[in-house]
Structures are given as C-alpha cells and as structure tokens.
PDB file of C-alpha atoms in Angstrom:
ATOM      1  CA  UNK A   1     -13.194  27.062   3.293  1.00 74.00           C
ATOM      2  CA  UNK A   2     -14.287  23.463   4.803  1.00 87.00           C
ATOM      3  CA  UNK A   3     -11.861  20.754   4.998  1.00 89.00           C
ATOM      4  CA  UNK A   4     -13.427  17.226   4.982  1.00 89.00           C
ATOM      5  CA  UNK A   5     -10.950  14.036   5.238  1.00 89.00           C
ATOM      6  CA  UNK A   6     -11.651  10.620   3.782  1.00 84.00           C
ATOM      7  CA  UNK A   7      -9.533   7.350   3.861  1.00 82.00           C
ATOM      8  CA  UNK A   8      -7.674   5.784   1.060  1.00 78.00           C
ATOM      9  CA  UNK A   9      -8.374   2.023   1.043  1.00 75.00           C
ATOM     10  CA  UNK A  10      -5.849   2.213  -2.556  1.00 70.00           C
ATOM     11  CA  UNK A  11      -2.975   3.100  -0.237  1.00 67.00           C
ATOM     12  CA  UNK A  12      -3.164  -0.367   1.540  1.00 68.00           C
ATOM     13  CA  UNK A  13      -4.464  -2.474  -0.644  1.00 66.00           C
ATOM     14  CA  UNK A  14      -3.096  -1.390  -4.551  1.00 62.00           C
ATOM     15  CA  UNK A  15      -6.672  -1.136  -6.206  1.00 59.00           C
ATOM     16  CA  UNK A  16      -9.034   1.508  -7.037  1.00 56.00           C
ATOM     17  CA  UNK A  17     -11.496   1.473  -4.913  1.00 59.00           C
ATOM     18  CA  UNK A  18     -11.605   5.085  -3.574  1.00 62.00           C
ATOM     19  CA  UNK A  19     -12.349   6.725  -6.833  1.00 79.00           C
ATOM     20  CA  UNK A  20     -15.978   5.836  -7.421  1.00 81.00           C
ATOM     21  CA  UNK A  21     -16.454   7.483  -3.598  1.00 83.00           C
ATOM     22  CA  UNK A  22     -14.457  10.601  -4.605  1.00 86.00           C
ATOM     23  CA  UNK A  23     -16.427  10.772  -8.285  1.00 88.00           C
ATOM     24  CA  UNK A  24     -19.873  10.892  -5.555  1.00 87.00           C
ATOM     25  CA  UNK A  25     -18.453  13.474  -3.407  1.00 89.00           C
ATOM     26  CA  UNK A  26     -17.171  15.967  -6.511  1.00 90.00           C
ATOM     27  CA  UNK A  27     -20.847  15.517  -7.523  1.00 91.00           C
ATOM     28  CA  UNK A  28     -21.521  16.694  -3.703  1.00 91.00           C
ATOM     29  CA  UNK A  29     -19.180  19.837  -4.048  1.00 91.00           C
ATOM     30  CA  UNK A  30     -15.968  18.296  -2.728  1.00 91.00           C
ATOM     31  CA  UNK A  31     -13.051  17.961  -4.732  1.00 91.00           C
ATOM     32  CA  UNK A  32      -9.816  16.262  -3.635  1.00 90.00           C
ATOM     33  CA  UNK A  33      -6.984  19.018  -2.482  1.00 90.00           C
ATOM     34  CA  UNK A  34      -4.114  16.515  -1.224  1.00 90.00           C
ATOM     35  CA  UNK A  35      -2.615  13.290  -0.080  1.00 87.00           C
ATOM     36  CA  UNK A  36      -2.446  13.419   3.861  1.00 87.00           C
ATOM     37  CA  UNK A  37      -1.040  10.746   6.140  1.00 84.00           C
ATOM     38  CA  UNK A  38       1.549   9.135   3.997  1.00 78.00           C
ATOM     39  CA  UNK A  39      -1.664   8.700   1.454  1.00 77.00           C
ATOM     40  CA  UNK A  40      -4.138   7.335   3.904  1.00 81.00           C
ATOM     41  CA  UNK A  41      -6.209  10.065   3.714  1.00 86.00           C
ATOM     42  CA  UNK A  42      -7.301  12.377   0.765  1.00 88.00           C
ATOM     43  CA  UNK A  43      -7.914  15.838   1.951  1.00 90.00           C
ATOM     44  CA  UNK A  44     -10.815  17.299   0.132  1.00 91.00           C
ATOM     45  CA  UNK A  45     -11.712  21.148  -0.395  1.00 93.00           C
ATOM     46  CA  UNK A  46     -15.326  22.507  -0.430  1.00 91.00           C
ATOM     47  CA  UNK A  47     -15.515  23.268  -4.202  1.00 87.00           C
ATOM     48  CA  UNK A  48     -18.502  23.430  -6.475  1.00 89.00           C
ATOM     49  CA  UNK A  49     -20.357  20.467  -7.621  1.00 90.00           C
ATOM     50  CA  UNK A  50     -18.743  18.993 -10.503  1.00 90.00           C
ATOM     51  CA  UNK A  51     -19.069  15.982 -12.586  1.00 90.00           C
ATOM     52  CA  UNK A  52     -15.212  14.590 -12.503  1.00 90.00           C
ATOM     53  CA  UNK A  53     -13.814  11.185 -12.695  1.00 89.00           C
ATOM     54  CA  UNK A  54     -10.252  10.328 -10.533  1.00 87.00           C
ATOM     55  CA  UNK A  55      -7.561   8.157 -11.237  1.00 82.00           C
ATOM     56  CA  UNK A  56      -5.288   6.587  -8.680  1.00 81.00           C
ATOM     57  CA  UNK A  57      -2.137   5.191 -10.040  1.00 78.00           C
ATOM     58  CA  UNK A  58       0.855   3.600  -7.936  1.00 72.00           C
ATOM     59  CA  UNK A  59       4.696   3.699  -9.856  1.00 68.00           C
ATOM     60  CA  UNK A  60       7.133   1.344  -8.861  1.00 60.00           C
ATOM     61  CA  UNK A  61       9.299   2.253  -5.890  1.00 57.00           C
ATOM     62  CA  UNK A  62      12.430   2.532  -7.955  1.00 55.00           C
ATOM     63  CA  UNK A  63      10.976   5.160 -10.430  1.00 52.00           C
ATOM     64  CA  UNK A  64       9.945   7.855  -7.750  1.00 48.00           C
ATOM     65  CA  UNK A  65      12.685  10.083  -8.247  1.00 50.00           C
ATOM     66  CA  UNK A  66      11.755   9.868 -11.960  1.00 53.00           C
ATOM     67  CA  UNK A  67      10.404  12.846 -13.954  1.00 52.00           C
ATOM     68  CA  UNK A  68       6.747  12.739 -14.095  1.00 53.00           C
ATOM     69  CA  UNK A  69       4.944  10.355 -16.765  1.00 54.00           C
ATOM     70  CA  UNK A  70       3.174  11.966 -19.483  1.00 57.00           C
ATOM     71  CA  UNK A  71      -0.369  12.367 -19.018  1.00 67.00           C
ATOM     72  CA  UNK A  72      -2.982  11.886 -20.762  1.00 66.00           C
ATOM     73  CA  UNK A  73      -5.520  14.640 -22.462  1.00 74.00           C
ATOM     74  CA  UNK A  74      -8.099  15.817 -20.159  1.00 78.00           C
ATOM     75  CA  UNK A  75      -6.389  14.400 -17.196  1.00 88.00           C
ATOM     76  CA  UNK A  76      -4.349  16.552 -14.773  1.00 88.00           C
ATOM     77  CA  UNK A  77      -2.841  15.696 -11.500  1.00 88.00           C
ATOM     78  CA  UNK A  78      -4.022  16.786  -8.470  1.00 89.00           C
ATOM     79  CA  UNK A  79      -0.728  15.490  -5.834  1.00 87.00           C
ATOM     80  CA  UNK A  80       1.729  13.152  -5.859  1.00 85.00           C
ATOM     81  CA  UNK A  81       3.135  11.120  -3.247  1.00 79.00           C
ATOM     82  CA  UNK A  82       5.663   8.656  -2.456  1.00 72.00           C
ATOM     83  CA  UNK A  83       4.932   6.133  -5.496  1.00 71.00           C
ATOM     84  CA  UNK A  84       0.753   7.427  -5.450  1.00 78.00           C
ATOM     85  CA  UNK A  85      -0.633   9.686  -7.823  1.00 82.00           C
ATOM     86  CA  UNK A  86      -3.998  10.739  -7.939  1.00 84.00           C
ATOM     87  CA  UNK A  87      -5.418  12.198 -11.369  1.00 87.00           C
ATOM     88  CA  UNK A  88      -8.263  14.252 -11.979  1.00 89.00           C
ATOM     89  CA  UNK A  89     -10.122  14.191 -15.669  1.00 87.00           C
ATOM     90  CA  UNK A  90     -13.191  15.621 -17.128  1.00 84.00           C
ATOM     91  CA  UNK A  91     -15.648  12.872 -17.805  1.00 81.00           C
ATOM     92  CA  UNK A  92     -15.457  12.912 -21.109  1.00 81.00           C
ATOM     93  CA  UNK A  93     -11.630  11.908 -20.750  1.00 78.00           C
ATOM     94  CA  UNK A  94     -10.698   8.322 -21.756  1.00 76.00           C
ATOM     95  CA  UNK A  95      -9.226   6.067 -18.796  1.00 70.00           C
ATOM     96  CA  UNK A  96      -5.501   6.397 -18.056  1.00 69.00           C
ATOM     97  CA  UNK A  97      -3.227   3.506 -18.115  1.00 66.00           C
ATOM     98  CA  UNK A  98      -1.398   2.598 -15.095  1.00 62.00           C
ATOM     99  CA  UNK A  99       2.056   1.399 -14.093  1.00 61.00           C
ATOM    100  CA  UNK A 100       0.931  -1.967 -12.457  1.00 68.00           C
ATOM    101  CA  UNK A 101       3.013  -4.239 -14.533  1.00 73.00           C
ATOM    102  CA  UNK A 102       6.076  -2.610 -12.737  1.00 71.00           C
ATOM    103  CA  UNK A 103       4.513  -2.495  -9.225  1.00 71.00           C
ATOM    104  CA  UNK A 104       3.402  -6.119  -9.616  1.00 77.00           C
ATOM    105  CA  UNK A 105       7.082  -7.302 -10.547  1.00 80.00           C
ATOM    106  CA  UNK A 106       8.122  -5.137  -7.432  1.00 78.00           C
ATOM    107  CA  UNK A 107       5.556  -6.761  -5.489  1.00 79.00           C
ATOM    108  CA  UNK A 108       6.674 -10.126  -6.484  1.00 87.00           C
ATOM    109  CA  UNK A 109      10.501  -9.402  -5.505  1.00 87.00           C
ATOM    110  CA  UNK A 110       9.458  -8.362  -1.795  1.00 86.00           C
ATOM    111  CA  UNK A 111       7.092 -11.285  -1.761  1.00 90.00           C
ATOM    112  CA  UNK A 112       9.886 -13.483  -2.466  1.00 92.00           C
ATOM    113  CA  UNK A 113      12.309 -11.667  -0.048  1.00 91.00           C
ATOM    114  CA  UNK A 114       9.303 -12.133   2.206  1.00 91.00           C
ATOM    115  CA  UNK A 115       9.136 -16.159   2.337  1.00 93.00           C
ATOM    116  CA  UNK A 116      12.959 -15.969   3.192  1.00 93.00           C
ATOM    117  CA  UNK A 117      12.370 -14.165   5.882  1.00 92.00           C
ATOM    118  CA  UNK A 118       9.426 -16.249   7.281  1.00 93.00           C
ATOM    119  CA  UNK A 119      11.929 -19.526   6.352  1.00 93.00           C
ATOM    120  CA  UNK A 120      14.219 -17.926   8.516  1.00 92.00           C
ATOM    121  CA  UNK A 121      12.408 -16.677  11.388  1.00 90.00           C
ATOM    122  CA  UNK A 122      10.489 -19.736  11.952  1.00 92.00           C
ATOM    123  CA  UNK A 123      13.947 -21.847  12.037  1.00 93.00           C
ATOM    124  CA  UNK A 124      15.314 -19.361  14.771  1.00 89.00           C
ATOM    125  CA  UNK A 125      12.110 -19.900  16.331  1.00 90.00           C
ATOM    126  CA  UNK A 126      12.005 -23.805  16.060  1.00 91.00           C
ATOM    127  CA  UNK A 127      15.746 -24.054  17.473  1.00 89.00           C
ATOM    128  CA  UNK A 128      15.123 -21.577  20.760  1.00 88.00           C
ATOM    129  CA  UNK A 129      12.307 -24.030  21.367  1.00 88.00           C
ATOM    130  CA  UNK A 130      14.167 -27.032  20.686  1.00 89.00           C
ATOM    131  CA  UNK A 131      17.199 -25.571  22.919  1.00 87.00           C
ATOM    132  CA  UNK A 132      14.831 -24.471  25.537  1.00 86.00           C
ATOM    133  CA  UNK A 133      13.370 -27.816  26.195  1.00 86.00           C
ATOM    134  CA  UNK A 134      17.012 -29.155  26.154  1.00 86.00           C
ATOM    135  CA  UNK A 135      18.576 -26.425  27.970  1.00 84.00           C
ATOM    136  CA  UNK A 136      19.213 -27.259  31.764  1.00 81.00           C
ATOM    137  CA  UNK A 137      20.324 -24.159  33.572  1.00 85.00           C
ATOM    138  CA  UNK A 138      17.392 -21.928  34.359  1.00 85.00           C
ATOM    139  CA  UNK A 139      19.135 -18.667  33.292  1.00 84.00           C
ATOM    140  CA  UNK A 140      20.010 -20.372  29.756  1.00 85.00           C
ATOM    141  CA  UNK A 141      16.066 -21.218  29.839  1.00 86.00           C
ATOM    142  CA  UNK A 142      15.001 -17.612  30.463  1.00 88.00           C
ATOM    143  CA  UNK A 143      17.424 -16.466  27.966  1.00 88.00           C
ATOM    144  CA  UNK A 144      16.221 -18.873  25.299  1.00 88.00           C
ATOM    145  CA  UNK A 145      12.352 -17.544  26.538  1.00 89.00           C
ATOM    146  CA  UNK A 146      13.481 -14.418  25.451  1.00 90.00           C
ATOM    147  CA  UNK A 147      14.691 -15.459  22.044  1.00 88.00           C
ATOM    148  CA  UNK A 148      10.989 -17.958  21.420  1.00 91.00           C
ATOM    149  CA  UNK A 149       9.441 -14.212  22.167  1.00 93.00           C
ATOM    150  CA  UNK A 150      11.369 -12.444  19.808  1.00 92.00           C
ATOM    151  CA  UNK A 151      11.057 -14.669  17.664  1.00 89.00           C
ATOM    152  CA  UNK A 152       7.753 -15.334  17.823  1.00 92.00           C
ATOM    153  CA  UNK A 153       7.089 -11.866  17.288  1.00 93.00           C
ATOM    154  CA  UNK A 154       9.105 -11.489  14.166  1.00 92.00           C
ATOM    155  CA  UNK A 155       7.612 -14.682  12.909  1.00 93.00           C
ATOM    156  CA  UNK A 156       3.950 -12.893  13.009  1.00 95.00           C
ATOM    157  CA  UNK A 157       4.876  -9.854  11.876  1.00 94.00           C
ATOM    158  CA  UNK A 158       6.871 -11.093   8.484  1.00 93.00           C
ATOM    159  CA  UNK A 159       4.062 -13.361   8.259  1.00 94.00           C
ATOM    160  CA  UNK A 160       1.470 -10.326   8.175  1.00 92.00           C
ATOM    161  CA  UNK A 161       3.543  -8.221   5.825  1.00 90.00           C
ATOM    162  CA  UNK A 162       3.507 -11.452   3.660  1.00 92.00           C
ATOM    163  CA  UNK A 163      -0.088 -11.326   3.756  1.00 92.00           C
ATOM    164  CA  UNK A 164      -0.328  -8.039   2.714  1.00 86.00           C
ATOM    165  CA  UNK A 165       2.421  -8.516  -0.166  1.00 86.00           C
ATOM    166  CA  UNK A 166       0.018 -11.248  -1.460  1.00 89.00           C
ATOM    167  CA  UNK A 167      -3.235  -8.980  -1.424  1.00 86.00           C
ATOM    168  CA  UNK A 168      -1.509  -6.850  -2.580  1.00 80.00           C
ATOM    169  CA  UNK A 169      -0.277  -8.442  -5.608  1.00 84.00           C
ATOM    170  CA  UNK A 170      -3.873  -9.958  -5.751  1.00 84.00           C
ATOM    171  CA  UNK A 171      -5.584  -6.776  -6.485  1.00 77.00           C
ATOM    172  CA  UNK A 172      -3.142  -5.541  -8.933  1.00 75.00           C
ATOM    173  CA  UNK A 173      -3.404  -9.247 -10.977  1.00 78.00           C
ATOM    174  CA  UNK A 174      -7.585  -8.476 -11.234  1.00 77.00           C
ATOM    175  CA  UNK A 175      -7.507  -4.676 -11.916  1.00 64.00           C
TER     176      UNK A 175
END
C-alpha cells in the first residue's frame, strides 16, 4: 500500500486551510491515515476514490486529557493529536462546530504572557547596553557583550512567538 505525506498549514497557523486539499486528494484515491510530525504532516493511505469532506478542529490545551467530544452524525474521526483532531464525514454531513472560542481565550492568555516577556527582555537588553557603554573594565564589557547577545536573542525569539500568537489568534477571529 502507497504512503503519500502532505503538510498541515492548520497546525501552524489555527485555520482550515488543509481540508479543501485533502477533500481533492480523497477524490484522487487518497484518504488521510494519521497525524505525523507533531501534526505537520497528514499521512495519507492509497484508498479508493471517494467523495469525503474533512474537518480539522483544535481543543484548548487544558481539555486534552478530556474524554472525547461528541460528534456529530456522519462524521467520524480519523486521529487525534495533542489538541488537533481531524474528522472525516460523508458529504452529505452538515459542518461540525469547533472549539475556537476556547482556543482563542487560550490564545489570548499566552499572548498576554507574551508582551511580558518581550517588556522584559527588551529592559534586560536596554540595561546590558546601557551598562556596556558605561562599563570601564574590558572583562565587565565582554561580559555585558555576552548578556546584549543573549538578550538579543531572547528578545527576537519572544518577539516571533508573539507574532505567531497574534496570527494565530487572527485566523481563529475570521474562521
């Protein structure tokens, strides 16, 4: 049996994207097996053509341990991981309802914890600097150096996961 792999923009990103790509491969005679990669991938099966529709939906992080929603009629689900679910349905199913409203308060919570963090870094950041420009002994200079790296470095990455909570929360707010 043939294996074919194809990425999950949803995983990233918190929209549906994917499924009208999956719906055109079914069609193609390739149905979706598994989540691979954390849910970066979707692991599809040779199968025979089929006219199917998918549903991705994301739980909040808190409710993963959680017994399983109920779903829907005509709906079943195909894997489950982490707080991603990916749902399978006859076309003739009606469209699932998600969980966004919880994701998008979770969302909002890290985004907040977020902007501390970037308040934060980029005072650690602006004091090394400050210091280093004060500092007089070379060794308290390199040492300082260090710290504007460091800092620097966590500055840009809190700022990118920032990013990311925003688009994030931007694509659940227009689905």
């Amino acid at each position: 049996m043939k294996k074919k792999f194809v990425w999950n923009p949803a995983r990233i990103f918190f929209h549906n994207t994917g499924t009208e790509k999956l719906e055109t491969l079914a069609k193609e005679g390739w149905s979706v097996e598994k989540l691979r990669l954390g849910g970066l991938l979707f692991q599809l099966k040779e199968d025979d053509p089929k006219e199917v529709q998918y549903h991705i939906d994301f739980q909040s992080f808190q409710n993963t341990d959680e017994d399983m929603p109920q779903i829907d009629e005509g709906w079943e689900l195909v894997d489950a991981l982490d707080y991603m679910e990916i749902f399978q349905g006859s076309p003739e199913a009606s469209p699932m309802a998600g969980h966004q409203e919880q994701l998008l308060e979770q969302l909002n919570q890290e985004g907040r914890l977020l902007s501390k963090y970037i308040i934060l870094s980029s005072i650690f950041l602006i004091v090394f600097f400050i210091l280093h420009i004060k500092a007089g002994w070379a060794l308290v200079k390199m040492i300082l150096l260090g710290g504007i790296i460091m800092g620097g470095t966590a500055f840009i990455l809190i700022l990118a996961l920032y990013i990311l909570n925003w688009y994030r929360r931007y694509n659940l707010k227009n689905t």
